Coordinates of C-alpha atoms in Angstrom, one line a residue:
Chain A
M112 CA 73.7 50.9 114.4
F113 CA 74.4 54.0 116.5
N114 CA 72.6 52.4 119.4
S115 CA 74.6 49.2 119.3
I116 CA 77.8 51.1 119.4
L117 CA 76.7 53.2 122.4
E118 CA 75.1 50.3 124.3
A119 CA 78.2 48.9 125.9
P120 CA 79.6 52.2 127.3
I121 CA 76.2 53.3 128.5
E122 CA 75.8 50.1 130.4
A123 CA 79.3 50.3 131.8
L124 CA 79.0 53.9 132.9
G125 CA 75.7 53.6 134.7
P126 CA 72.7 55.9 134.9
H127 CA 74.4 59.1 134.0
A128 CA 76.4 57.7 131.1
I129 CA 74.8 60.1 128.6
F130 CA 76.3 63.1 130.4
I131 CA 79.7 61.7 130.5
L132 CA 79.6 60.8 126.9
I133 CA 78.3 64.2 125.8
A134 CA 81.0 65.9 127.9
Y135 CA 83.9 63.8 126.6
G136 CA 82.5 63.9 123.1
G137 CA 82.0 67.6 123.1
V138 CA 85.4 68.3 124.4
A139 CA 86.9 65.9 121.9
I140 CA 85.1 67.5 119.0
V141 CA 86.1 71.0 120.0
T142 CA 89.7 70.0 120.7
L143 CA 90.0 68.3 117.3
A144 CA 88.4 71.4 115.6
L145 CA 90.9 73.6 117.5
I146 CA 93.8 71.4 116.3
I147 CA 92.6 71.2 112.7
F148 CA 92.0 74.9 112.6
N149 CA 95.5 75.5 114.1
I150 CA 97.2 73.4 111.4
L151 CA 95.1 74.8 108.6
A152 CA 95.9 78.3 109.5
Y153 CA 99.6 77.5 109.7
Q154 CA 99.6 75.8 106.2
K155 CA 97.7 78.7 104.7
Q156 CA 100.1 81.4 106.0
K157 CA 103.1 79.3 105.1
S158 CA 102.0 78.8 101.5
R159 CA 101.1 82.5 101.3
L160 CA 104.5 83.5 102.4
N161 CA 106.2 81.1 100.0
R162 CA 104.1 82.3 97.1
L163 CA 104.9 85.9 97.9
K164 CA 108.6 85.1 98.2
N165 CA 108.6 83.3 94.8
N166 CA 106.7 86.1 93.2
N167 CA 109.3 88.6 94.5
E168 CA 112.2 86.6 93.0
N169 CA 110.4 86.4 89.7
T170 CA 109.9 90.1 89.5
N171 CA 113.5 90.7 90.5
L172 CA 114.6 88.5 87.6
I173 CA 112.5 90.4 85.1
Chain B
M298 CA 94.6 124.1 139.7
R299 CA 93.4 126.9 137.5
V300 CA 94.1 124.8 134.4
F301 CA 92.2 122.0 136.1
L302 CA 89.1 124.1 136.7
A303 CA 89.4 125.6 133.3
I304 CA 89.2 122.2 131.6
I305 CA 86.2 121.2 133.7
K306 CA 84.5 124.5 132.8
R307 CA 85.3 124.1 129.1
D308 CA 84.0 120.5 128.9
I309 CA 80.7 121.4 130.7
K310 CA 80.3 124.4 128.4
L311 CA 80.8 122.2 125.4
A312 CA 78.3 119.7 126.7
A313 CA 75.8 122.5 127.4
H314 CA 76.1 123.6 123.8
S315 CA 74.9 120.2 122.6
I316 CA 71.9 120.2 125.0
G317 CA 70.1 117.9 122.6
D318 CA 72.5 115.1 123.4
M319 CA 71.8 115.5 127.1
L320 CA 68.1 115.4 126.6
T321 CA 68.4 112.3 124.4
L322 CA 70.3 110.6 127.2
I323 CA 67.7 111.4 129.8
L324 CA 65.0 110.3 127.4
F325 CA 66.8 107.0 127.0
F326 CA 67.1 106.6 130.8
I327 CA 63.4 107.2 131.3
M328 CA 62.5 104.9 128.4
V329 CA 64.1 102.0 130.0
G330 CA 61.9 102.7 133.0
V331 CA 58.9 102.7 130.6
L332 CA 59.9 99.5 128.8
V333 CA 60.3 97.3 131.8
P334 CA 56.7 97.7 133.2
I335 CA 55.4 97.1 129.7
A336 CA 57.5 94.0 129.2
I337 CA 56.9 92.6 132.7
G338 CA 53.4 93.7 133.5
P339 CA 52.0 96.5 135.7
D340 CA 52.0 94.6 139.0
K341 CA 52.9 97.4 141.4
E342 CA 54.3 95.3 144.2
F343 CA 56.5 93.3 141.8
L344 CA 57.8 96.5 140.1
A345 CA 58.7 98.0 143.5
N346 CA 60.7 94.9 144.2
I347 CA 62.8 95.0 141.1
A348 CA 63.0 98.8 140.9
P349 CA 66.5 99.1 142.3
G350 CA 67.8 96.7 139.7
I351 CA 66.1 98.5 136.9
M352 CA 67.3 101.9 138.1
W353 CA 70.8 100.6 137.9
I354 CA 70.5 98.9 134.6
A355 CA 69.0 102.1 133.1
A356 CA 71.9 104.1 134.5
F357 CA 74.4 101.5 133.3
L358 CA 73.1 101.5 129.7
S359 CA 72.8 105.3 129.5
S360 CA 76.3 105.8 130.8
L361 CA 77.5 103.3 128.2
L362 CA 75.7 105.3 125.5
A363 CA 77.4 108.5 126.6
L364 CA 80.9 106.8 126.7
D365 CA 81.9 107.8 123.2
R366 CA 81.5 111.5 124.1
I367 CA 84.3 111.6 126.6
F368 CA 87.3 111.6 124.2
R369 CA 86.1 111.3 120.7
P370 CA 85.3 114.9 119.8
D371 CA 88.6 116.1 121.4
H372 CA 90.5 113.4 119.7
E373 CA 89.1 114.2 116.3
D374 CA 89.7 118.0 116.4
G375 CA 93.1 117.5 117.9
S376 CA 92.6 119.3 121.2
L377 CA 93.5 116.2 123.1
L378 CA 96.9 116.3 121.5
A379 CA 97.3 119.9 122.6
M380 CA 96.3 119.0 126.1
R381 CA 99.2 116.5 126.3
H382 CA 101.6 119.5 126.2
S383 CA 99.8 121.7 128.8
A384 CA 101.1 123.0 132.1
I385 CA 99.6 120.2 134.2
S386 CA 100.1 116.4 133.7
F387 CA 97.9 114.6 131.3
E388 CA 96.6 112.3 134.0
L389 CA 95.2 115.3 135.9
I390 CA 93.6 116.6 132.7
I391 CA 91.9 113.3 132.2
F392 CA 90.7 113.4 135.8
A393 CA 89.2 116.8 135.1
K394 CA 87.5 115.5 132.0
L395 CA 86.0 112.6 134.0
I396 CA 84.6 115.1 136.5
A397 CA 83.1 117.2 133.7
H398 CA 81.7 114.1 132.1
W399 CA 80.1 113.1 135.4
I400 CA 78.5 116.5 135.8
S401 CA 77.3 116.7 132.2
A402 CA 76.1 113.1 131.6
I403 CA 75.4 111.4 134.9
L404 CA 74.0 114.3 137.0
P405 CA 71.1 114.8 134.6
L406 CA 70.2 111.1 135.0
I407 CA 70.3 111.4 138.7
L408 CA 68.0 114.4 138.5
A409 CA 65.6 112.4 136.4
T410 CA 65.4 109.5 139.0
P411 CA 62.3 110.9 140.7
M412 CA 60.3 110.3 137.6
M413 CA 61.7 106.8 137.4
A414 CA 60.9 106.2 141.0
L415 CA 57.3 107.2 140.4
M416 CA 56.9 104.9 137.4
L417 CA 58.4 102.0 139.3
N418 CA 56.4 102.6 142.4
M419 CA 59.4 103.0 144.7
D420 CA 58.8 104.2 148.2
M421 CA 60.6 107.2 149.7
R422 CA 63.3 105.2 151.5
N423 CA 64.2 103.2 148.5
F424 CA 64.3 106.3 146.4
I425 CA 66.7 108.1 148.6
N426 CA 68.8 105.0 148.9
S427 CA 68.9 104.7 145.1
V428 CA 70.0 108.3 144.6
I429 CA 72.7 107.9 147.2
S430 CA 74.0 104.6 145.6
L431 CA 73.9 106.2 142.1
I432 CA 75.9 109.2 143.3
V433 CA 78.4 106.9 145.0
G434 CA 78.7 104.3 142.3
T435 CA 78.6 106.1 139.0
P436 CA 82.1 107.7 139.3
A437 CA 83.5 104.2 139.1
L438 CA 81.3 103.5 136.1
I439 CA 82.7 106.5 134.3
A440 CA 86.2 105.7 135.4
F441 CA 86.1 102.2 133.8
G442 CA 84.2 103.6 130.8
A443 CA 86.9 106.1 130.2
V444 CA 89.5 103.3 129.8
G445 CA 87.3 101.6 127.2
A446 CA 86.6 104.9 125.5
A447 CA 90.3 105.8 125.4
I448 CA 91.3 102.4 124.0
T449 CA 88.7 102.6 121.2
V450 CA 89.0 106.3 120.4
S451 CA 90.9 105.7 117.2
L452 CA 88.3 103.2 115.9
K453 CA 85.4 104.2 113.8
R454 CA 83.2 101.6 115.3
G455 CA 84.6 102.2 118.7
G456 CA 81.2 103.1 120.1
L457 CA 80.1 99.5 119.7
I458 CA 83.1 97.7 121.1
A459 CA 83.8 99.8 124.2
P460 CA 80.7 98.7 126.1
V461 CA 81.5 95.0 125.4
L462 CA 84.9 95.5 127.0
I463 CA 83.7 97.5 129.9
L464 CA 80.5 95.6 130.9
P465 CA 82.3 92.6 132.5
L466 CA 84.7 94.8 134.3
S467 CA 82.0 97.0 135.8
L468 CA 80.0 94.1 137.1
P469 CA 81.0 94.6 140.8
I470 CA 79.6 98.2 140.6
L471 CA 76.2 96.8 139.5
I472 CA 76.2 94.1 142.2
F473 CA 77.1 96.5 145.1
G474 CA 75.0 99.3 143.6
V475 CA 71.8 97.2 143.6
S476 CA 72.5 95.7 147.1
S477 CA 73.0 99.1 148.6
I478 CA 69.5 100.1 147.6
K479 CA 67.5 97.1 148.8
I480 CA 66.4 97.5 152.4
N481 CA 65.0 94.1 153.1
V482 CA 68.1 92.0 152.7
G483 CA 69.2 91.8 156.3
A484 CA 70.8 94.1 158.8
G485 CA 74.1 95.7 157.9
T486 CA 74.4 94.4 154.3
Q487 CA 73.1 97.6 152.8
E488 CA 75.5 99.8 154.6
A489 CA 78.3 97.4 153.8
A490 CA 77.5 97.4 150.1
L491 CA 77.4 101.2 150.1
L492 CA 80.9 101.3 151.7
I493 CA 82.3 98.8 149.3
L494 CA 80.8 100.7 146.4
A495 CA 82.4 103.9 147.7
A496 CA 85.8 102.0 148.0
I497 CA 85.5 100.7 144.4
S498 CA 84.7 104.2 143.2
L499 CA 87.6 105.8 145.0
I500 CA 90.1 103.2 143.8
A501 CA 88.8 103.3 140.2
V502 CA 88.7 107.1 140.0
S503 CA 92.2 107.4 141.3
L504 CA 93.8 104.6 139.3
T505 CA 92.1 104.5 135.9
P506 CA 93.3 108.0 134.8
F507 CA 96.8 106.5 134.5
A508 CA 95.6 103.7 132.3
T509 CA 93.4 106.1 130.3
A510 CA 96.3 108.5 129.8
L511 CA 98.6 105.7 128.7
A512 CA 96.0 104.5 126.2
L513 CA 95.5 107.9 124.7
R514 CA 99.3 108.5 124.5
L515 CA 99.7 105.2 122.6
T516 CA 96.8 106.0 120.3
Q517 CA 98.4 109.3 119.3
E518 CA 101.9 107.9 118.8
Chain C
M192 CA 110.2 104.8 117.3
N193 CA 112.0 105.0 114.0
K194 CA 115.2 105.8 115.7
I195 CA 115.0 102.7 117.9
K196 CA 114.5 100.5 114.8
Q197 CA 117.6 101.9 113.2
I198 CA 119.7 101.3 116.2
A199 CA 118.4 97.9 117.0
P200 CA 120.6 95.8 114.5
V201 CA 123.7 97.5 115.7
K202 CA 123.1 96.7 119.3
K203 CA 124.7 93.5 120.4
M204 CA 122.1 90.9 121.2
N205 CA 122.2 89.1 124.6
W206 CA 120.9 85.6 124.9
F207 CA 117.3 86.7 125.7
D208 CA 117.1 88.9 122.7
K209 CA 118.3 86.1 120.6
I210 CA 115.7 83.6 121.8
A211 CA 112.9 86.1 121.8
H212 CA 113.5 87.6 118.4
P213 CA 110.5 86.6 116.2
G214 CA 112.8 85.3 113.4
Q215 CA 114.9 83.3 115.9
F216 CA 111.7 82.0 117.5
L217 CA 110.6 80.7 114.2
I218 CA 113.8 78.8 113.8
W219 CA 114.2 77.2 117.3
S220 CA 110.5 76.6 117.9
R221 CA 110.4 74.3 114.9
Y222 CA 112.3 71.7 116.9
L223 CA 109.8 72.0 119.7
I224 CA 106.7 71.0 117.7
L225 CA 107.4 67.3 117.3
P226 CA 108.4 66.6 120.9
L227 CA 105.3 68.5 122.1
I228 CA 103.1 66.4 119.8
I229 CA 104.6 63.2 121.1
I230 CA 104.3 64.3 124.8
T231 CA 100.7 65.5 124.3
I232 CA 99.5 62.4 122.6
T233 CA 101.1 60.0 125.1
T234 CA 99.9 61.8 128.1
F235 CA 96.4 62.0 126.7
I236 CA 96.4 58.3 126.0
I237 CA 97.7 57.5 129.5
G238 CA 95.4 60.0 131.1
L239 CA 92.3 58.8 129.3
W240 CA 93.1 55.2 130.0
Y241 CA 93.4 56.1 133.7
A242 CA 90.2 58.2 133.6
F243 CA 88.1 55.4 132.1
F244 CA 89.6 52.1 133.1
N245 CA 91.9 52.6 136.0
S246 CA 90.1 54.9 138.4
P247 CA 87.3 54.0 140.8
E248 CA 83.8 55.4 140.9
D249 CA 83.3 58.1 143.5
Y250 CA 81.2 56.9 146.4
Q251 CA 78.9 59.9 146.1
M252 CA 78.9 60.8 142.4
G253 CA 79.5 57.4 140.9
N254 CA 80.8 57.5 137.4
T255 CA 80.1 61.1 136.8
V256 CA 83.3 61.9 138.6
R257 CA 85.0 61.0 135.4
I258 CA 83.8 64.3 133.9
M259 CA 86.1 66.0 136.4
Y260 CA 89.1 64.7 134.5
I261 CA 88.3 67.1 131.7
H262 CA 86.5 69.7 133.6
V263 CA 89.2 70.7 136.1
P264 CA 92.0 70.9 133.4
T265 CA 90.0 73.1 131.2
A266 CA 89.0 75.3 134.1
W267 CA 92.7 75.5 135.2
L268 CA 93.7 76.5 131.6
S269 CA 91.0 79.2 131.5
Q270 CA 92.8 81.0 134.3
F271 CA 96.3 80.0 133.4
I272 CA 95.9 81.5 129.9
Y273 CA 94.6 84.8 131.2
V274 CA 97.6 85.1 133.6
M275 CA 99.9 84.2 130.7
M276 CA 98.2 86.9 128.6
A277 CA 98.6 89.4 131.4
I278 CA 102.4 88.6 131.7
S279 CA 102.7 89.0 128.0
S280 CA 101.0 92.3 128.1
I281 CA 103.5 93.6 130.6
G282 CA 106.2 92.4 128.2
S283 CA 104.4 94.2 125.4
L284 CA 103.9 97.5 127.2
V285 CA 107.2 97.7 129.1
W286 CA 109.7 96.2 126.6
R287 CA 107.5 96.6 123.5
H288 CA 108.4 93.2 122.6
P289 CA 106.9 91.9 119.3
L290 CA 106.9 88.3 120.5
A291 CA 104.9 89.3 123.6
D292 CA 102.4 90.9 121.2
V293 CA 102.1 87.7 119.2
A294 CA 101.8 85.5 122.3
M295 CA 99.0 87.7 123.7
K296 CA 97.1 87.8 120.5
V297 CA 97.0 84.1 119.8
A298 CA 96.3 83.1 123.4
A299 CA 93.0 84.9 123.5
P300 CA 91.0 82.6 121.2
L301 CA 92.6 79.5 122.9
G302 CA 91.6 80.9 126.3
A303 CA 88.1 81.6 125.2
T304 CA 87.7 78.0 123.8
F305 CA 89.1 76.4 127.0
T306 CA 86.8 78.6 129.2
A307 CA 83.8 77.6 127.1
M308 CA 84.8 73.9 127.4
A309 CA 85.1 74.3 131.2
L310 CA 81.6 75.8 131.3
F311 CA 80.2 73.1 129.1
T312 CA 81.7 70.2 131.0
G313 CA 80.7 71.9 134.3
A314 CA 77.1 72.1 133.2
L315 CA 77.1 68.5 132.2
W316 CA 78.7 67.6 135.5
G317 CA 76.3 69.7 137.4
R318 CA 73.1 68.2 136.0
P319 CA 73.5 64.7 137.4
T320 CA 75.2 65.7 140.7
W321 CA 73.4 68.9 141.7
G322 CA 70.3 68.4 139.5
T323 CA 70.8 71.6 137.5
Y324 CA 72.8 72.6 134.4
W325 CA 73.4 76.1 135.6
E326 CA 73.6 77.6 139.1
W327 CA 74.5 81.3 139.7
D328 CA 77.3 80.0 141.9
G329 CA 80.3 82.3 142.5
R330 CA 82.8 80.1 140.7
M331 CA 80.5 79.5 137.7
T332 CA 79.5 83.2 137.4
S333 CA 83.1 84.4 137.5
T334 CA 84.1 81.8 134.9
L335 CA 81.3 83.1 132.7
I336 CA 82.6 86.7 133.2
L337 CA 86.1 85.5 132.2
L338 CA 84.7 84.1 129.0
L339 CA 83.0 87.4 128.2
M340 CA 86.3 89.2 128.9
Y341 CA 88.1 86.8 126.5
L342 CA 85.5 87.5 123.8
G343 CA 85.8 91.2 124.3
L344 CA 89.5 91.1 123.9
I345 CA 89.2 89.0 120.7
A346 CA 86.7 91.5 119.4
L347 CA 89.1 94.4 120.2
W348 CA 92.0 92.7 118.4
R349 CA 89.9 92.2 115.3
S350 CA 88.7 95.7 115.2
F351 CA 92.2 97.2 114.7
D352 CA 94.0 97.2 111.4
D353 CA 97.3 98.3 112.8
Q354 CA 98.3 95.3 114.9
L355 CA 101.3 97.1 116.6
R356 CA 99.1 99.7 118.1
A357 CA 96.4 97.2 118.9
A358 CA 98.8 95.1 121.0
K359 CA 99.6 98.0 123.3
L360 CA 95.9 99.0 123.7
V361 CA 94.8 95.4 124.3
A362 CA 97.6 95.0 126.8
I363 CA 96.2 97.9 128.8
I364 CA 92.7 96.5 129.0
T365 CA 94.1 93.0 129.8
L366 CA 96.0 94.4 132.7
V367 CA 93.0 96.4 133.9
G368 CA 91.1 93.1 133.7
V369 CA 93.6 91.2 135.7
I370 CA 93.5 93.7 138.5
N371 CA 89.8 93.6 138.4
I372 CA 89.4 89.8 138.5
P373 CA 89.8 89.5 142.3
I374 CA 87.2 92.2 142.8
I375 CA 84.8 90.5 140.4
K376 CA 85.4 87.2 142.2
F377 CA 84.8 88.8 145.6
S378 CA 81.7 90.7 144.4
V379 CA 80.1 87.6 142.8
D380 CA 80.7 85.5 145.9
W381 CA 79.2 88.3 148.1
W382 CA 76.2 88.6 145.8
N383 CA 75.7 84.9 145.7
T384 CA 75.7 84.4 149.5
L385 CA 73.3 87.3 149.7
H386 CA 70.8 85.6 147.4
Q387 CA 70.7 82.2 148.8
P388 CA 72.9 79.9 150.9
S389 CA 74.9 77.7 148.7
I390 CA 73.5 74.1 148.5
I391 CA 76.6 73.0 146.7
S392 CA 79.5 71.8 148.8
S393 CA 80.3 68.5 147.2
K394 CA 83.3 70.2 145.5
G395 CA 85.2 70.2 148.7
I396 CA 85.8 66.5 148.9
S397 CA 89.3 65.4 149.7
M398 CA 90.6 63.2 147.0
P399 CA 92.1 59.8 147.3
P400 CA 95.2 59.1 145.2
E401 CA 93.3 56.8 142.8
I402 CA 91.4 59.9 141.6
Y403 CA 94.1 62.5 141.6
T404 CA 96.5 60.4 139.6
P405 CA 94.4 60.6 136.4
L406 CA 93.5 64.2 137.3
F407 CA 97.1 65.3 137.4
I408 CA 98.0 63.4 134.2
M409 CA 95.0 65.0 132.4
L410 CA 96.0 68.4 133.8
F411 CA 99.5 67.9 132.4
A412 CA 98.1 66.7 129.1
F413 CA 95.8 69.6 128.6
T414 CA 98.6 72.1 129.6
M415 CA 100.9 70.5 127.0
L416 CA 98.1 70.7 124.4
F417 CA 97.8 74.4 125.1
I418 CA 101.5 74.9 124.8
L419 CA 101.6 73.0 121.6
L420 CA 98.6 75.0 120.1
Q421 CA 100.1 78.2 121.4
T422 CA 103.5 77.6 119.9
N423 CA 102.0 76.7 116.5
A424 CA 99.6 79.6 116.6
M425 CA 102.5 82.0 117.4
R426 CA 104.5 80.6 114.5
T427 CA 101.4 81.1 112.2
E428 CA 101.0 84.7 113.4
I429 CA 104.7 85.5 112.8
I430 CA 104.6 84.0 109.4
R431 CA 101.4 85.9 108.6
R432 CA 103.0 89.2 109.6
K433 CA 106.1 88.4 107.5
A434 CA 103.8 87.7 104.5
D435 CA 101.9 90.9 105.2
R436 CA 105.1 92.9 105.2
L437 CA 106.2 91.3 101.9
M438 CA 102.8 92.1 100.3
R439 CA 103.0 95.7 101.4
K440 CA 106.5 96.0 100.0
K441 CA 105.3 94.6 96.7
I442 CA 102.3 96.9 96.5
N443 CA 104.5 99.9 97.3
K444 CA 106.9 98.8 94.5
N445 CA 104.2 98.3 92.0
S446 CA 102.4 101.6 92.7
G447 CA 105.8 103.3 92.6
A448 CA 106.5 101.9 89.2
K449 CA 103.1 103.1 87.9
N450 CA 103.8 106.6 89.2
N451 CA 107.1 106.7 87.3
V452 CA 105.4 105.9 84.1

């Protein structure tokens, strides 16, 4: 199945297709990982801040 | 000037007290020279060919090993803090400390080079060249090392991280240092490399005390 | 230091202080994220379409020229980010600006990633065109050194607990690095020509417009991607510091209460 997906671009890109695909694929994977990590880190800190804020309000009430 | 000389004297005396450290350093330097032939093979001609590189790598690694000694003891017992309020500027004091460190940590290595040269089958001309290039190049090595040592002086694990910071920065020293030893590279290149090495050393030694002083001031804030 | 902190709120803010204050930054940069996402995605789509379907093969390199469209932007970013870090470190050392600290800190991992990508794509480009993954060529070697410098800076950041002090010290070594980069570049070039005459000269081809249109679009797209990631990472770091402060406050309060009992 993998072969059949890759067949068309490999034919279109000629003899060195594999290098082009690995280069683009590698950069795409790393970039996506970077973006996902970026978002996750943001969410984590944001929820941590909110939790701390809520906790503080609660302790103030008590 | 009197204060300047006094600090050099004091640091050398302190280093002389811990003579064991100095011997360990020389031992390490020599050991690199022992390791390489064992790892690569005892082919004498080949060893002579790569000897300049090995000499410099050994000096490089040993100087990194000694880096932590420049500021850490003085930082821990507080004398560095006292030096900041002395009669002469802090930058000059650091310059004095660099000189003292060169004499107490690098000069012993240079004195140990004859043994290294014998083990690596260097001929006389190569040996003299390598001594000259070490004398000319190592001040820059120490100058860059001092910046790294000053930045990491407040860290407990500073001894590990300073070399990682300093190595890429001191690459030019290694390149010109090795090329100023090799005699068979073509006319003029060896002299040119030695001159560039001297230039790098002079610039580094005159500029890095400012960065080092700034780092130490910020650390003690 | 404490004195300055007490005076600061009284002092009237000029427009720059207003924009650059971390809290203010958190407010106005929120409106920046969505436009940046849109611009980045569109330029990437256009750029990739150009790169694959609307640009010719190179008469020498054939289709492998398409690797250039991701190699050159990442290589450009690797240097651009270092320069940005150096400028931030001046801001951090001279004006002691917290936002400059934050910018400097979050840029280092991004810079390291883009430099690694530039080396990776460069190796994959080099194999079909020059016949080797790695050559100790001046440009490649200095890029590798740059990567090592980034990693060293990240390691230094991580080894400090006190981030305020870390910022100033990292700034010093960043600036020493930026002064040193030309010397490293020069030395590596010198060393390389000493070893062997360079076989590689295919980089110097002049480009026809069909090739540099996608290249410029991709350059723009990658730069936008960096700015987007940088902005978001800066927001994350500011929020993290806020949360840390709150946590410390809470711990102090709790331990204070215990002591009273």
